[in-house]
Amino acid sequence: MNNIIELTASEIRELYDKKEATVPEVTKAFLAHIKEKDSEINAYITVCEEEALKQAEEVQKLMDNGEKLGPMAGIPIAVKDNICTKDIKTTCASKMLENFVSPYDATVVKKLKDEHMIILGKVNMDEFAMGGSTENSAFFKTKNPRNLSKVPGGSSGGSAASIAADMAPIALGSDTGGSIRQPASYCGIVGMKPTYGLVSRYGLVAFASSLDQVGPMSKTVADNANLLNVIAGNDEMDTTSAKVEKKDYTQALVNDVKGLRIGVPKEYFGEGLAIEVKEALEKAIEKYRSLGAVVEEFSLPTTKYALPTYYIIACAEASSNLGRFDGIRYGYRTENYSSLKDIYRNSRSEGFGKEVKRRIILGTYVLSAGYYDAYYKKAQKVRTLIKQGFEEAFEKYDVILTPTAPTTAFDLGSKIEDPLEMYLMDLYTVPINIAGVPAISIPCGTDKEGMPIGMQLIAKHFNEEMLYRFAYTFEQN
Amino acid sequence: MEIRREDIEHIADLSMLNLSEEEIETYTKNMQEIVEFANQINELDTENTLVSAFASDAYNVFRKDEVRESLSRDLLLKNAPSSNGEAYALPSME
């Protein structure tokens, strides 16, 4: 049973159904592999060995009693460390929350537990989800399992790396501007950013509330659909959560795209796109064409404005959201104070890392007197134009196909000193969050160094099924 | 438009952050680049465009005003850097 760790969630479930493995056996296999492998990769901030084993025993008992359990029951999972877990630390990879233990479970975590999934641990990320390489973690850098000198992407780099290194079959990430899709692309796995409002944000530590979404990361499209089934749904604890009918996304795993329409926006294939990424995408487009899809090039002229719009809105919301960290109710408190104001200032200055401070400063700037209209209000208007661009496109196309990122994973340390260059890596992913539409990244080849290339498929609001159908068809052919 | 170090110092003050000399210098340079980049959006005509605060159409979400169970004080105070067992403890206001 040496290869348990290489299995997909569906394959593990099959083992349980055939009684060829027990939940504690599978859980132990992953825990043992984490022990062995993670000293090299550094994906996990917290490993929940004791809790996971206890949970595994309980689920096994239910199975032995012949209880009818969901398809993800007994499947181990890694959870990004900005998603609150009761009694387990939630650090956001920040010194600010290094010792924070949430008094409640995030709604998505409650849903994992209700499904009887096994939480293996909490995984690394860029501090407060700000970054695209996981190098902004206050604790350590995670490495790309495909090549240890490369970044795993970010901010959900720990989630992607844990899957790519077989240290979890499946994981939860969060995506504000590409933080699920870009690491999925860099590590060669499947990552879905659902429609804004499909998955509850209650218990997700807020970065940019109008853009944040929790989503599934997995080895296969089928596993991804199964995990979305578990976490999707309206939640009255999140007022931005949508009231939509519960769906079974596995119904969308259909190997057929005949007659369906793909739009390819030419602005996503311009300057800055690595030639090998472009070639891999062209091959993918040819494959869809040969499978009977209708492909057409078109123009999304607002594309170039998405990145500046994103950084204005995201940083403005972050500067406001992070105002809650004051060293009083929870989180880091400075030892160096004599007044209340010292507590605020010194706790924040000592507790936040470089990139977080940079974004608080940018956000405070665009919201400050004299600049509010020129930047923040203007960006919200451009947001309307970007949304309209997508709405018009989806009158003509079932999906929009683009690269996930302009390049494959870059070298550790190569962009960390140049924030603008790092931000440019989000060029193709941020427009999706601004418009609130769903998008999936799936592997579509490798470059000459063997690093994975990701393809992004985008659909209209609440049409995750269309993405799964296209992704599944690509994967099966 | 030029970002001056005084601008960064003022913004840091509003943000309740202390910055070192080196940080002020780095952030002044970074902000200059980022703000120039952000200025691109001014090329677009948005005269007749409405703002979108959110991507969804959710609007004034209400629930019944009823008493519900909430988290216990003891549990919440566990994360406090300092408390007297009943409340958060702070130095006195100036």
Coordinates of N, CA and C in Angstrom, one line a residue, chain A residues 265-344:
Chain A
P265 N -9.7 35.6 -25.9 CA -9.5 37.1 -25.9 C -8.1 37.4 -26.3
K266 N -7.9 38.1 -27.3 CA -6.5 38.3 -27.9 C -5.6 39.1 -26.9
E267 N -6.2 39.9 -26.0 CA -5.4 40.7 -25.0 C -4.7 39.8 -24.1
Y268 N -5.1 38.5 -23.9 CA -4.5 37.6 -23.0 C -3.3 36.9 -23.7
F269 N -3.1 37.1 -24.9 CA -2.0 36.4 -25.6 C -0.9 37.4 -26.2
G270 N -0.9 38.6 -25.6 CA 0.0 39.6 -26.1 C 1.4 39.6 -25.4
E271 N 1.9 40.8 -25.2 CA 3.2 41.0 -24.6 C 3.3 40.4 -23.2
G272 N 4.5 39.8 -23.0 CA 4.7 39.3 -21.6 C 4.4 37.8 -21.5
L273 N 3.7 37.3 -22.5 CA 3.3 35.8 -22.4 C 4.5 35.0 -22.9
A274 N 5.0 34.1 -22.1 CA 6.1 33.2 -22.5 C 5.7 32.4 -23.7
I275 N 6.6 32.2 -24.6 CA 6.4 31.5 -25.8 C 5.9 30.1 -25.6
E276 N 6.5 29.4 -24.6 CA 6.2 28.0 -24.4 C 4.7 27.9 -23.8
V277 N 4.4 28.9 -23.0 CA 3.0 28.9 -22.5 C 2.0 29.1 -23.6
K278 N 2.4 30.1 -24.5 CA 1.5 30.4 -25.7 C 1.3 29.1 -26.5
E279 N 2.4 28.4 -26.8 CA 2.4 27.2 -27.6 C 1.5 26.1 -27.0
A280 N 1.6 26.0 -25.7 CA 0.8 24.9 -25.0 C -0.7 25.3 -25.1
L281 N -1.0 26.6 -25.0 CA -2.4 27.0 -25.1 C -2.9 26.8 -26.5
E282 N -2.1 27.1 -27.5 CA -2.5 26.9 -28.9 C -2.8 25.4 -29.1
K283 N -2.0 24.5 -28.5 CA -2.3 23.1 -28.7 C -3.6 22.7 -28.0
A284 N -3.8 23.3 -26.8 CA -5.1 23.0 -26.1 C -6.3 23.5 -26.9
I285 N -6.1 24.6 -27.5 CA -7.2 25.2 -28.4 C -7.5 24.2 -29.5
E286 N -6.4 23.7 -30.1 CA -6.5 22.8 -31.2 C -7.3 21.5 -30.8
K287 N -6.9 21.1 -29.6 CA -7.6 19.8 -29.0 C -9.1 20.1 -28.9
Y288 N -9.5 21.2 -28.3 CA -10.9 21.5 -28.2 C -11.6 21.5 -29.6
R289 N -10.9 22.2 -30.5 CA -11.4 22.3 -31.9 C -11.7 20.9 -32.4
S290 N -10.6 20.0 -32.2 CA -10.8 18.6 -32.8 C -11.9 17.8 -32.1
L291 N -12.2 18.3 -30.9 CA -13.3 17.6 -30.2 C -14.7 18.2 -30.5
G292 N -14.7 19.2 -31.4 CA -16.0 19.7 -31.9 C -16.4 21.0 -31.4
A293 N -15.6 21.6 -30.5 CA -15.9 22.9 -30.0 C -15.7 24.0 -31.1
V294 N -16.4 25.1 -31.0 CA -16.3 26.2 -31.9 C -15.4 27.2 -31.2
V295 N -14.3 27.6 -31.9 CA -13.3 28.5 -31.2 C -13.3 29.8 -32.0
E296 N -13.3 30.9 -31.3 CA -13.3 32.2 -32.0 C -12.5 33.2 -31.2
E297 N -11.6 34.0 -31.9 CA -10.9 35.0 -31.2 C -11.8 36.3 -31.0
F298 N -11.6 37.0 -29.9 CA -12.4 38.2 -29.8 C -11.6 39.2 -28.9
S299 N -12.1 40.3 -28.7 CA -11.4 41.3 -27.9 C -12.1 41.7 -26.6
L300 N -11.3 41.8 -25.5 CA -11.8 42.2 -24.2 C -11.0 43.5 -23.9
P301 N -11.4 44.6 -24.5 CA -10.5 45.8 -24.4 C -10.2 46.3 -23.0
T302 N -11.0 46.0 -22.0 CA -10.7 46.5 -20.7 C -9.7 45.7 -19.9
T303 N -9.2 44.7 -20.6 CA -8.2 43.8 -19.9 C -7.0 44.5 -19.2
K304 N -6.4 45.5 -20.0 CA -5.2 46.1 -19.4 C -5.5 47.0 -18.2
Y305 N -6.8 47.3 -18.0 CA -7.1 48.1 -16.8 C -7.4 47.3 -15.6
A306 N -7.5 46.0 -15.8 CA -7.9 45.1 -14.7 C -6.9 45.1 -13.5
L307 N -5.6 45.1 -13.9 CA -4.6 45.0 -12.8 C -4.5 46.2 -12.0
P308 N -4.4 47.4 -12.6 CA -4.4 48.6 -11.7 C -5.7 48.7 -10.9
T309 N -6.8 48.4 -11.5 CA -8.1 48.4 -10.8 C -8.1 47.5 -9.6
Y310 N -7.6 46.3 -9.9 CA -7.5 45.3 -8.8 C -6.6 45.8 -7.6
Y311 N -5.5 46.3 -7.9 CA -4.6 46.7 -6.8 C -5.2 47.9 -6.0
I312 N -5.9 48.8 -6.7 CA -6.5 49.9 -5.9 C -7.7 49.3 -5.0
I313 N -8.5 48.5 -5.6 CA -9.7 48.0 -4.8 C -9.2 47.0 -3.7
A314 N -8.3 46.1 -4.0 CA -7.9 45.1 -3.1 C -7.1 45.8 -1.9
C315 N -6.3 46.7 -2.2 CA -5.5 47.4 -1.1 C -6.4 48.3 -0.3
A316 N -7.3 48.9 -0.9 CA -8.2 49.8 -0.2 C -9.0 48.9 0.8
E317 N -9.5 47.8 0.4 CA -10.3 46.9 1.3 C -9.4 46.3 2.3
A318 N -8.2 46.0 1.9 CA -7.2 45.4 2.9 C -6.9 46.4 4.0
S319 N -6.6 47.6 3.6 CA -6.2 48.6 4.6 C -7.4 48.8 5.7
S320 N -8.6 48.7 5.2 CA -9.7 48.8 6.1 C -9.9 47.5 6.9
N321 N -9.8 46.3 6.3 CA -10.0 45.1 7.0 C -8.9 44.9 8.1
L322 N -7.7 45.3 7.7 CA -6.6 45.0 8.7 C -6.5 46.0 9.8
G323 N -7.4 47.0 9.7 CA -7.5 48.0 10.8 C -7.9 47.3 12.2
R324 N -8.5 46.1 12.1 CA -8.9 45.4 13.3 C -7.7 44.9 14.1
F325 N -6.6 44.8 13.5 CA -5.4 44.2 14.3 C -4.8 45.4 15.1
D326 N -5.2 45.4 16.3 CA -4.8 46.5 17.2 C -4.0 46.1 18.4
G327 N -3.8 44.8 18.6 CA -3.0 44.3 19.7 C -3.9 44.2 21.0
I328 N -5.2 44.3 20.9 CA -6.0 44.3 22.1 C -6.9 43.1 22.3
R329 N -7.7 42.8 21.3 CA -8.6 41.7 21.5 C -8.0 40.3 21.1
Y330 N -7.2 40.3 20.1 CA -6.5 39.0 19.8 C -5.3 39.4 18.9
G331 N -4.4 38.4 18.7 CA -3.2 38.7 17.9 C -2.1 39.3 18.7
Y332 N -1.0 39.6 17.9 CA 0.2 40.0 18.5 C 0.1 41.3 19.3
R333 N 0.7 41.4 20.5 CA 0.8 42.7 21.2 C 2.3 43.0 21.5
T334 N 2.7 44.2 21.1 CA 4.1 44.6 21.4 C 4.4 44.5 22.9
E335 N 5.6 44.4 23.3 CA 6.0 44.4 24.7 C 6.4 45.8 25.0
N336 N 6.5 46.6 24.0 CA 7.1 48.0 24.1 C 6.0 49.0 24.0
Y337 N 5.4 49.4 25.2 CA 4.4 50.4 25.2 C 4.2 51.1 26.5
S338 N 3.8 52.3 26.5 CA 3.4 53.0 27.7 C 2.0 53.6 27.5
S339 N 1.5 53.8 26.3 CA 0.2 54.3 26.1 C -0.6 53.4 25.1
L340 N -1.9 53.7 25.0 CA -2.7 52.9 24.2 C -2.3 53.1 22.7
K341 N -1.9 54.3 22.3 CA -1.5 54.5 21.0 C -0.2 53.7 20.6
D342 N 0.6 53.6 21.6 CA 1.8 52.8 21.4 C 1.4 51.3 21.1
I343 N 0.4 50.8 21.8 CA 0.0 49.5 21.6 C -0.4 49.3 20.1
Y344 N -1.3 50.2 19.7 CA -1.7 50.1 18.3 C -0.5 50.1 17.3

